[in-house]
PDB file of C-alpha atoms and ligand atoms in Angstrom:
ATOM      1  CA  MET A   1       0.000   0.000   0.000  1.00  0.00           C
ATOM      2  CA  THR A   2       1.201   3.439  -0.860  1.00  0.00           C
ATOM      3  CA  THR A   3      -0.485   6.756  -0.218  1.00  0.00           C
ATOM      4  CA  HIS A   4       1.648   8.594  -2.731  1.00  0.00           C
ATOM      5  CA  THR A   5      -0.342  10.130  -5.585  1.00  0.00           C
ATOM      6  CA  PRO A   6       1.121   8.824  -8.816  1.00  0.00           C
ATOM      7  CA  LEU A   7       2.727  11.335 -11.144  1.00  0.00           C
ATOM      8  CA  LEU A   8       0.781  11.866 -14.332  1.00  0.00           C
ATOM      9  CA  LEU A   9       3.199  14.182 -16.082  1.00  0.00           C
ATOM     10  CA  ALA A  10       6.937  14.618 -15.644  1.00  0.00           C
ATOM     11  CA  VAL A  11       8.679  17.281 -17.710  1.00  0.00           C
ATOM     12  CA  GLU A  12      12.455  17.190 -17.262  1.00  0.00           C
ATOM     13  CA  ASP A  13      15.330  19.329 -18.508  1.00  0.00           C
ATOM     14  CA  LEU A  14      13.097  20.641 -21.254  1.00  0.00           C
ATOM     15  CA  THR A  15      14.589  23.163 -23.649  1.00  0.00           C
ATOM     16  CA  VAL A  16      13.306  24.559 -26.916  1.00  0.00           C
ATOM     17  CA  SER A  17      15.266  26.967 -28.966  1.00  0.00           C
ATOM     18  CA  PHE A  18      13.819  29.109 -31.785  1.00  0.00           C
ATOM     19  CA  ASP A  19      16.734  30.367 -33.896  1.00  0.00           C
ATOM     20  CA  GLY A  20      18.960  30.415 -30.828  1.00  0.00           C
ATOM     21  CA  PHE A  21      16.356  32.013 -28.537  1.00  0.00           C
ATOM     22  CA  LYS A  22      15.448  29.648 -25.711  1.00  0.00           C
ATOM     23  CA  ALA A  23      11.716  30.041 -25.071  1.00  0.00           C
ATOM     24  CA  ILE A  24      11.945  27.147 -22.583  1.00  0.00           C
ATOM     25  CA  GLU A  25      15.228  26.441 -20.875  1.00  0.00           C
ATOM     26  CA  GLY A  26      15.998  23.470 -18.625  1.00  0.00           C
ATOM     27  CA  LEU A  27      12.430  23.322 -17.335  1.00  0.00           C
ATOM     28  CA  ASN A  28      11.324  20.742 -14.756  1.00  0.00           C
ATOM     29  CA  PHE A  29       7.610  20.449 -14.096  1.00  0.00           C
ATOM     30  CA  TYR A  30       5.581  17.683 -12.431  1.00  0.00           C
ATOM     31  CA  VAL A  31       1.827  17.172 -12.228  1.00  0.00           C
ATOM     32  CA  ASP A  32       0.041  14.593 -10.086  1.00  0.00           C
ATOM     33  CA  THR A  33      -3.048  12.619 -10.971  1.00  0.00           C
ATOM     34  CA  GLY A  34      -6.179  14.569 -10.071  1.00  0.00           C
ATOM     35  CA  GLU A  35      -4.360  17.879  -9.813  1.00  0.00           C
ATOM     36  CA  LEU A  36      -5.568  21.281 -10.966  1.00  0.00           C
ATOM     37  CA  ARG A  37      -2.385  23.209 -11.634  1.00  0.00           C
ATOM     38  CA  VAL A  38      -2.296  26.868 -12.541  1.00  0.00           C
ATOM     39  CA  VAL A  39       0.658  28.223 -14.496  1.00  0.00           C
ATOM     40  CA  ILE A  40       1.180  31.976 -14.319  1.00  0.00           C
ATOM     41  CA  GLY A  41       3.931  34.306 -15.444  1.00  0.00           C
ATOM     42  CA  PRO A  42       4.439  37.507 -17.410  1.00  0.00           C
ATOM     43  CA  ASN A  43       3.920  37.696 -21.163  1.00  0.00           C
ATOM     44  CA  GLY A  44       6.619  35.846 -23.035  1.00  0.00           C
ATOM     45  CA  ALA A  45       7.478  33.610 -20.048  1.00  0.00           C
ATOM     46  CA  GLY A  46       7.003  30.510 -22.211  1.00  0.00           C
ATOM     47  CA  LYS A  47       3.642  29.314 -20.875  1.00  0.00           C
ATOM     48  CA  THR A  48       1.972  28.713 -24.229  1.00  0.00           C
ATOM     49  CA  THR A  49       5.174  27.165 -25.567  1.00  0.00           C
ATOM     50  CA  LEU A  50       5.137  24.691 -22.661  1.00  0.00           C
ATOM     51  CA  LEU A  51       1.626  23.560 -23.644  1.00  0.00           C
ATOM     52  CA  ASP A  52       2.719  23.394 -27.316  1.00  0.00           C
ATOM     53  CA  LEU A  53       5.517  21.037 -26.251  1.00  0.00           C
ATOM     54  CA  ILE A  54       3.265  18.820 -24.125  1.00  0.00           C
ATOM     55  CA  CYS A  55       0.666  18.421 -26.878  1.00  0.00           C
ATOM     56  CA  GLY A  56       3.324  17.824 -29.549  1.00  0.00           C
ATOM     57  CA  LYS A  57       2.682  20.960 -31.606  1.00  0.00           C
ATOM     58  CA  THR A  58       6.297  21.953 -30.984  1.00  0.00           C
ATOM     59  CA  LYS A  59       9.199  19.531 -30.572  1.00  0.00           C
ATOM     60  CA  PRO A  60      11.837  20.249 -27.935  1.00  0.00           C
ATOM     61  CA  THR A  61      15.511  20.778 -28.610  1.00  0.00           C
ATOM     62  CA  GLU A  62      16.330  18.761 -25.489  1.00  0.00           C
ATOM     63  CA  GLY A  63      14.620  17.046 -22.596  1.00  0.00           C
ATOM     64  CA  SER A  64      11.805  14.686 -21.822  1.00  0.00           C
ATOM     65  CA  ILE A  65       8.030  14.791 -21.320  1.00  0.00           C
ATOM     66  CA  LYS A  66       6.705  11.632 -19.702  1.00  0.00           C
ATOM     67  CA  PHE A  67       2.958  11.046 -19.523  1.00  0.00           C
ATOM     68  CA  ARG A  68       2.720   8.044 -17.200  1.00  0.00           C
ATOM     69  CA  ASP A  69       5.194   5.698 -18.938  1.00  0.00           C
ATOM     70  CA  THR A  70       4.963   7.228 -22.382  1.00  0.00           C
ATOM     71  CA  GLU A  71       7.605   9.577 -23.753  1.00  0.00           C
ATOM     72  CA  LEU A  72       5.464  12.199 -25.513  1.00  0.00           C
ATOM     73  CA  THR A  73       8.300  13.941 -27.324  1.00  0.00           C
ATOM     74  CA  ARG A  74       8.543  10.942 -29.690  1.00  0.00           C
ATOM     75  CA  LEU A  75       4.858  11.028 -30.624  1.00  0.00           C
ATOM     76  CA  ARG A  76       2.900  13.009 -33.189  1.00  0.00           C
ATOM     77  CA  GLU A  77       0.142  15.395 -32.110  1.00  0.00           C
ATOM     78  CA  HIS A  78      -2.770  13.043 -32.877  1.00  0.00           C
ATOM     79  CA  GLN A  79      -1.035  10.160 -31.079  1.00  0.00           C
ATOM     80  CA  ILE A  80      -0.740  12.370 -27.999  1.00  0.00           C
ATOM     81  CA  VAL A  81      -4.490  13.058 -28.215  1.00  0.00           C
ATOM     82  CA  TRP A  82      -5.125   9.280 -28.338  1.00  0.00           C
ATOM     83  CA  LYS A  83      -2.982   8.865 -25.240  1.00  0.00           C
ATOM     84  CA  GLY A  84      -5.431  11.102 -23.396  1.00  0.00           C
ATOM     85  CA  VAL A  85      -4.107  14.654 -23.615  1.00  0.00           C
ATOM     86  CA  GLY A  86      -6.610  17.343 -24.665  1.00  0.00           C
ATOM     87  CA  ARG A  87      -5.566  20.874 -25.523  1.00  0.00           C
ATOM     88  CA  LYS A  88      -7.564  24.067 -25.696  1.00  0.00           C
ATOM     89  CA  PHE A  89      -5.962  26.984 -27.478  1.00  0.00           C
ATOM     90  CA  GLN A  90      -6.328  30.654 -26.567  1.00  0.00           C
ATOM     91  CA  THR A  91      -8.971  31.456 -29.194  1.00  0.00           C
ATOM     92  CA  PRO A  92     -12.037  29.222 -29.223  1.00  0.00           C
ATOM     93  CA  SER A  93     -12.523  27.126 -32.331  1.00  0.00           C
ATOM     94  CA  VAL A  94     -16.003  25.669 -32.524  1.00  0.00           C
ATOM     95  CA  TYR A  95     -18.063  24.825 -35.607  1.00  0.00           C
ATOM     96  CA  GLU A  96     -20.105  28.025 -35.895  1.00  0.00           C
ATOM     97  CA  GLY A  97     -22.672  26.553 -38.297  1.00  0.00           C
ATOM     98  CA  LEU A  98     -23.424  23.499 -36.147  1.00  0.00           C
ATOM     99  CA  THR A  99     -25.619  23.490 -33.062  1.00  0.00           C
ATOM    100  CA  VAL A 100     -24.138  23.078 -29.604  1.00  0.00           C
ATOM    101  CA  TYR A 101     -25.472  19.514 -29.639  1.00  0.00           C
ATOM    102  CA  GLU A 102     -23.798  18.770 -32.987  1.00  0.00           C
ATOM    103  CA  ASN A 103     -20.510  20.317 -31.886  1.00  0.00           C
ATOM    104  CA  LEU A 104     -20.442  17.919 -28.932  1.00  0.00           C
ATOM    105  CA  GLU A 105     -21.604  15.024 -31.106  1.00  0.00           C
ATOM    106  CA  VAL A 106     -18.798  15.387 -33.666  1.00  0.00           C
ATOM    107  CA  SER A 107     -16.288  15.587 -30.813  1.00  0.00           C
ATOM    108  CA  TYR A 108     -17.422  12.275 -29.337  1.00  0.00           C
ATOM    109  CA  PRO A 109     -14.481   9.873 -29.801  1.00  0.00           C
ATOM    110  CA  GLU A 110     -16.225   7.147 -31.822  1.00  0.00           C
ATOM    111  CA  GLY A 111     -17.591   9.776 -34.166  1.00  0.00           C
ATOM    112  CA  LYS A 112     -14.125  10.796 -35.148  1.00  0.00           C
ATOM    113  CA  THR A 113     -12.458   8.475 -37.642  1.00  0.00           C
ATOM    114  CA  VAL A 114     -13.670   8.216 -41.227  1.00  0.00           C
ATOM    115  CA  PHE A 115     -15.205   4.797 -40.547  1.00  0.00           C
ATOM    116  CA  GLY A 116     -16.510   6.056 -37.234  1.00  0.00           C
ATOM    117  CA  ALA A 117     -18.265   8.935 -38.966  1.00  0.00           C
ATOM    118  CA  LEU A 118     -19.854   6.625 -41.552  1.00  0.00           C
ATOM    119  CA  LEU A 119     -20.940   4.023 -39.038  1.00  0.00           C
ATOM    120  CA  PHE A 120     -21.602   6.425 -36.215  1.00  0.00           C
ATOM    121  CA  LYS A 121     -24.989   5.990 -34.606  1.00  0.00           C
ATOM    122  CA  ASN A 122     -26.155   8.393 -31.978  1.00  0.00           C
ATOM    123  CA  THR A 123     -27.049   5.788 -29.362  1.00  0.00           C
ATOM    124  CA  PRO A 124     -28.811   6.614 -26.078  1.00  0.00           C
ATOM    125  CA  LYS A 125     -25.387   6.365 -24.437  1.00  0.00           C
ATOM    126  CA  VAL A 126     -23.949   9.055 -26.712  1.00  0.00           C
ATOM    127  CA  ASP A 127     -27.030  11.234 -26.289  1.00  0.00           C
ATOM    128  CA  ARG A 128     -26.733  10.965 -22.502  1.00  0.00           C
ATOM    129  CA  LYS A 129     -23.038  11.872 -22.610  1.00  0.00           C
ATOM    130  CA  ILE A 130     -23.762  14.923 -24.788  1.00  0.00           C
ATOM    131  CA  ARG A 131     -26.477  16.128 -22.407  1.00  0.00           C
ATOM    132  CA  GLU A 132     -24.317  15.538 -19.323  1.00  0.00           C
ATOM    133  CA  THR A 133     -21.481  17.460 -20.922  1.00  0.00           C
ATOM    134  CA  ALA A 134     -23.793  20.321 -21.953  1.00  0.00           C
ATOM    135  CA  GLU A 135     -25.005  20.571 -18.375  1.00  0.00           C
ATOM    136  CA  ALA A 136     -21.446  20.650 -17.029  1.00  0.00           C
ATOM    137  CA  ILE A 137     -20.602  23.559 -19.350  1.00  0.00           C
ATOM    138  CA  PHE A 138     -23.835  25.495 -18.594  1.00  0.00           C
ATOM    139  CA  LEU A 139     -25.221  25.115 -22.121  1.00  0.00           C
ATOM    140  CA  THR A 140     -28.250  22.857 -21.669  1.00  0.00           C
ATOM    141  CA  ASP A 141     -30.596  25.666 -22.752  1.00  0.00           C
ATOM    142  CA  MET A 142     -28.500  26.303 -25.853  1.00  0.00           C
ATOM    143  CA  LEU A 143     -28.241  22.690 -27.134  1.00  0.00           C
ATOM    144  CA  GLU A 144     -30.311  23.298 -30.269  1.00  0.00           C
ATOM    145  CA  ARG A 145     -28.881  26.746 -31.036  1.00  0.00           C
ATOM    146  CA  PRO A 146     -26.118  27.230 -33.596  1.00  0.00           C
ATOM    147  CA  ALA A 147     -22.735  27.902 -31.999  1.00  0.00           C
ATOM    148  CA  SER A 148     -22.607  31.214 -33.880  1.00  0.00           C
ATOM    149  CA  GLU A 149     -25.251  32.546 -31.447  1.00  0.00           C
ATOM    150  CA  LEU A 150     -23.113  31.866 -28.360  1.00  0.00           C
ATOM    151  CA  SER A 151     -21.276  34.601 -26.491  1.00  0.00           C
ATOM    152  CA  HIS A 152     -17.497  34.475 -26.588  1.00  0.00           C
ATOM    153  CA  GLY A 153     -17.493  32.981 -23.086  1.00  0.00           C
ATOM    154  CA  GLN A 154     -20.057  30.335 -24.030  1.00  0.00           C
ATOM    155  CA  LYS A 155     -17.888  29.376 -27.017  1.00  0.00           C
ATOM    156  CA  GLN A 156     -14.979  28.898 -24.614  1.00  0.00           C
ATOM    157  CA  TRP A 157     -17.179  26.578 -22.530  1.00  0.00           C
ATOM    158  CA  LEU A 158     -18.321  24.691 -25.596  1.00  0.00           C
ATOM    159  CA  GLU A 159     -14.732  24.102 -26.584  1.00  0.00           C
ATOM    160  CA  ILE A 160     -13.955  22.807 -23.092  1.00  0.00           C
ATOM    161  CA  GLY A 161     -17.000  20.533 -23.486  1.00  0.00           C
ATOM    162  CA  MET A 162     -15.708  19.263 -26.836  1.00  0.00           C
ATOM    163  CA  LEU A 163     -12.550  18.185 -25.024  1.00  0.00           C
ATOM    164  CA  LEU A 164     -14.353  16.825 -21.942  1.00  0.00           C
ATOM    165  CA  ILE A 165     -16.545  14.544 -24.032  1.00  0.00           C
ATOM    166  CA  GLN A 166     -13.341  12.758 -25.085  1.00  0.00           C
ATOM    167  CA  ASP A 167     -12.537  12.077 -21.420  1.00  0.00           C
ATOM    168  CA  PRO A 168      -8.890  13.170 -21.506  1.00  0.00           C
ATOM    169  CA  GLU A 169      -6.732  12.276 -18.529  1.00  0.00           C
ATOM    170  CA  LEU A 170      -4.850  15.521 -18.910  1.00  0.00           C
ATOM    171  CA  LEU A 171      -6.515  18.714 -20.051  1.00  0.00           C
ATOM    172  CA  LEU A 172      -4.456  21.744 -21.095  1.00  0.00           C
ATOM    173  CA  LEU A 173      -6.253  25.095 -21.068  1.00  0.00           C
ATOM    174  CA  ASP A 174      -4.629  28.282 -22.302  1.00  0.00           C
ATOM    175  CA  GLU A 175      -6.284  31.364 -20.768  1.00  0.00           C
ATOM    176  CA  PRO A 176      -9.796  29.907 -20.706  1.00  0.00           C
ATOM    177  CA  VAL A 177     -11.471  33.005 -19.204  1.00  0.00           C
ATOM    178  CA  ALA A 178     -10.049  35.519 -21.670  1.00  0.00           C
ATOM    179  CA  GLY A 179     -12.919  37.697 -22.883  1.00  0.00           C
ATOM    180  CA  MET A 180     -15.373  36.384 -20.288  1.00  0.00           C
ATOM    181  CA  SER A 181     -17.710  38.435 -18.109  1.00  0.00           C
ATOM    182  CA  VAL A 182     -17.299  38.394 -14.320  1.00  0.00           C
ATOM    183  CA  ARG A 183     -20.230  35.986 -13.972  1.00  0.00           C
ATOM    184  CA  GLU A 184     -18.831  33.686 -16.666  1.00  0.00           C
ATOM    185  CA  ARG A 185     -15.473  33.683 -14.870  1.00  0.00           C
ATOM    186  CA  GLU A 186     -17.112  32.588 -11.625  1.00  0.00           C
ATOM    187  CA  LEU A 187     -18.918  29.779 -13.400  1.00  0.00           C
ATOM    188  CA  THR A 188     -15.695  28.725 -15.124  1.00  0.00           C
ATOM    189  CA  ALA A 189     -13.889  28.553 -11.776  1.00  0.00           C
ATOM    190  CA  ASP A 190     -16.697  26.310 -10.592  1.00  0.00           C
ATOM    191  CA  LEU A 191     -16.412  24.208 -13.752  1.00  0.00           C
ATOM    192  CA  LEU A 192     -12.652  23.748 -13.379  1.00  0.00           C
ATOM    193  CA  ASN A 193     -12.984  22.792  -9.730  1.00  0.00           C
ATOM    194  CA  ARG A 194     -15.449  20.088 -10.787  1.00  0.00           C
ATOM    195  CA  ILE A 195     -13.715  18.584 -13.826  1.00  0.00           C
ATOM    196  CA  THR A 196     -10.547  17.576 -12.005  1.00  0.00           C
ATOM    197  CA  GLU A 197     -12.370  14.520 -10.669  1.00  0.00           C
ATOM    198  CA  GLY A 198     -10.544  11.650 -12.317  1.00  0.00           C
ATOM    199  CA  ARG A 199      -8.272  13.840 -14.412  1.00  0.00           C
ATOM    200  CA  SER A 200      -5.565  16.465 -14.183  1.00  0.00           C
ATOM    201  CA  VAL A 201      -5.879  19.957 -15.583  1.00  0.00           C
ATOM    202  CA  ILE A 202      -3.178  22.507 -16.367  1.00  0.00           C
ATOM    203  CA  VAL A 203      -4.551  26.034 -16.700  1.00  0.00           C
ATOM    204  CA  ILE A 204      -2.556  28.990 -17.925  1.00  0.00           C
ATOM    205  CA  GLU A 205      -3.952  32.207 -16.586  1.00  0.00           C
ATOM    206  CA  HIS A 206      -2.981  35.703 -15.686  1.00  0.00           C
ATOM    207  CA  ASP A 207      -6.202  36.996 -14.166  1.00  0.00           C
ATOM    208  CA  MET A 208      -5.144  36.853 -10.507  1.00  0.00           C
ATOM    209  CA  ASN A 209      -8.688  37.031  -9.134  1.00  0.00           C
ATOM    210  CA  PHE A 210      -9.567  34.020 -11.205  1.00  0.00           C
ATOM    211  CA  VAL A 211      -6.401  32.205 -10.160  1.00  0.00           C
ATOM    212  CA  LYS A 212      -7.321  32.700  -6.505  1.00  0.00           C
ATOM    213  CA  GLN A 213     -10.681  31.038  -7.075  1.00  0.00           C
ATOM    214  CA  ILE A 214      -9.196  27.861  -8.507  1.00  0.00           C
ATOM    215  CA  ALA A 215      -5.579  27.615  -7.481  1.00  0.00           C
ATOM    216  CA  ARG A 216      -4.304  24.908  -5.238  1.00  0.00           C
ATOM    217  CA  LYS A 217      -0.728  24.734  -6.490  1.00  0.00           C
ATOM    218  CA  VAL A 218       0.672  27.465  -8.705  1.00  0.00           C
ATOM    219  CA  THR A 219       3.745  27.361 -10.927  1.00  0.00           C
ATOM    220  CA  VAL A 220       5.258  30.724 -11.803  1.00  0.00           C
ATOM    221  CA  MET A 221       7.220  30.787 -15.046  1.00  0.00           C
ATOM    222  CA  HIS A 222       9.705  33.430 -16.068  1.00  0.00           C
ATOM    223  CA  GLN A 223      12.067  33.452 -19.060  1.00  0.00           C
ATOM    224  CA  GLY A 224      11.401  29.829 -19.906  1.00  0.00           C
ATOM    225  CA  LYS A 225      12.043  28.499 -16.411  1.00  0.00           C
ATOM    226  CA  VAL A 226      10.129  27.767 -13.235  1.00  0.00           C
ATOM    227  CA  LEU A 227      10.649  30.765 -10.976  1.00  0.00           C
ATOM    228  CA  ALA A 228       8.547  29.604  -8.025  1.00  0.00           C
ATOM    229  CA  GLU A 229       6.037  26.948  -7.113  1.00  0.00           C
ATOM    230  CA  GLY A 230       3.647  26.452  -4.221  1.00  0.00           C
ATOM    231  CA  ASP A 231       0.274  27.571  -2.934  1.00  0.00           C
ATOM    232  CA  MET A 232      -0.994  31.001  -3.925  1.00  0.00           C
ATOM    233  CA  GLU A 233       0.039  32.640  -0.643  1.00  0.00           C
ATOM    234  CA  THR A 234       3.607  31.318  -0.768  1.00  0.00           C
ATOM    235  CA  VAL A 235       4.051  32.283  -4.382  1.00  0.00           C
ATOM    236  CA  GLN A 236       2.564  35.772  -3.961  1.00  0.00           C
ATOM    237  CA  SER A 237       4.886  36.607  -1.081  1.00  0.00           C
ATOM    238  CA  ASP A 238       7.980  35.316  -2.900  1.00  0.00           C
ATOM    239  CA  PRO A 239      10.257  38.338  -3.509  1.00  0.00           C
ATOM    240  CA  ARG A 240      11.382  36.975  -6.889  1.00  0.00           C
ATOM    241  CA  VAL A 241       7.778  36.711  -8.039  1.00  0.00           C
ATOM    242  CA  ILE A 242       6.953  40.196  -6.775  1.00  0.00           C
ATOM    243  CA  GLU A 243       9.943  41.585  -8.633  1.00  0.00           C
ATOM    244  CA  VAL A 244       8.986  39.939 -11.913  1.00  0.00           C
ATOM    245  CA  TYR A 245       5.396  41.197 -11.684  1.00  0.00           C
ATOM    246  CA  LEU A 246       6.317  44.703 -10.554  1.00  0.00           C
ATOM    247  CA  GLY A 247       8.853  44.823 -13.343  1.00  0.00           C
ATOM    248  CA  HIS A 248       5.872  44.638 -15.689  1.00  0.00           C
TER     249      HIS A 248
HETATM  250  P1  LIG B   1       3.579  33.210 -22.903  1.00  0.00           P
HETATM  251  O1  LIG B   1       2.510  32.273 -23.332  1.00  0.00           O
HETATM  252  O2  LIG B   1       4.110  32.928 -21.539  1.00  0.00           O
HETATM  253  O3  LIG B   1       3.163  34.651 -23.016  1.00  0.00           O
HETATM  254  P2  LIG B   1       5.011  32.181 -25.199  1.00  0.00           P
HETATM  255  O4  LIG B   1       5.218  30.771 -24.854  1.00  0.00           O
HETATM  256  O5  LIG B   1       3.933  32.488 -26.163  1.00  0.00           O
HETATM  257  O6  LIG B   1       4.837  33.053 -23.877  1.00  0.00           O
HETATM  258  O7  LIG B   1       6.351  32.782 -25.792  1.00  0.00           O
HETATM  259  C1  LIG B   1       7.591  32.694 -25.148  1.00  0.00           C
HETATM  260  C2  LIG B   1       8.636  33.346 -25.999  1.00  0.00           C
HETATM  261  O8  LIG B   1       8.938  32.502 -27.105  1.00  0.00           O
HETATM  262  C3  LIG B   1       8.225  34.673 -26.579  1.00  0.00           C
HETATM  263  O9  LIG B   1       9.343  35.544 -26.546  1.00  0.00           O
HETATM  264  C4  LIG B   1       7.828  34.336 -27.989  1.00  0.00           C
HETATM  265  O10 LIG B   1       8.007  35.439 -28.844  1.00  0.00           O
HETATM  266  C5  LIG B   1       8.758  33.191 -28.333  1.00  0.00           C
HETATM  267  N1  LIG B   1       8.185  32.235 -29.284  1.00  0.00           N
HETATM  268  C6  LIG B   1       7.115  31.439 -29.080  1.00  0.00           C
HETATM  269  N2  LIG B   1       6.861  30.650 -30.136  1.00  0.00           N
HETATM  270  C7  LIG B   1       7.810  30.965 -31.066  1.00  0.00           C
HETATM  271  C8  LIG B   1       8.117  30.497 -32.387  1.00  0.00           C
HETATM  272  N3  LIG B   1       7.393  29.540 -32.969  1.00  0.00           N
HETATM  273  N4  LIG B   1       9.173  31.048 -33.014  1.00  0.00           N
HETATM  274  C9  LIG B   1       9.918  32.009 -32.419  1.00  0.00           C
HETATM  275  N5  LIG B   1       9.696  32.481 -31.180  1.00  0.00           N
HETATM  276  C10 LIG B   1       8.665  31.985 -30.512  1.00  0.00           C
HETATM  277 MG1  LIG B   2       0.504  32.567 -24.008  1.00  0.00          MG
END
């Protein structure tokens, strides 16, 4: 018997260099199973690049990214998705012409491959999953509306839903509350606190009020490295963190 929470993600000695500029340099970063981790840091710190590296969009110059026992740096982007890593980019990309229901339906895993699409039957199980997901993302009332009618914040939720319906073990969210109203931010905090059941989530954010509502452990990045890590209080009182933020 062990009480230790198993590591889900281990990023070690990670470096990526763009024409000699190191956007990530010797980074070590560990996430446990069931963790909601917030990554903060000034613009240009390398936060988005870190997510690009985890999801395989960018390949590192050096270092390792282990997801359980799998070395992700050797895999292609779609293989990383199959392994259970879902990524949401900064700008929402939903199918504007499809309804909320259809957006969730096409994101359902078995609907995805060419054969899957041809053979795909919307069974009661799929229908239930779509409705559960819609409820989780506050869009039950909008199920039959085209996505084009959603507010920017609702589109962000829909995109989170399109990832959730695939049941990823690790969810990567890049500034999910950008462009959201205060009320939408509160609901999103609630959503993120709920979806960590059975999965880990890494959220990049720089809205400090929002971070306070969700943060358990915070990683502060600066110039491609981890500057500080700990709970919100520890990190906020760290002189190095204060300096970096005041410097902006
Ligand atoms: P953050 O998300 O923390 O604001 P980014 O990860 O987007 O920062 O960027 C980190 C640094 O790396 C920035 O200076 C950015 O200009 C640079 N960068 C990111 N991607 C590329 C790229 N593909 N080519 C060249 N430079 C890049
Ligand atoms: Mg960014």
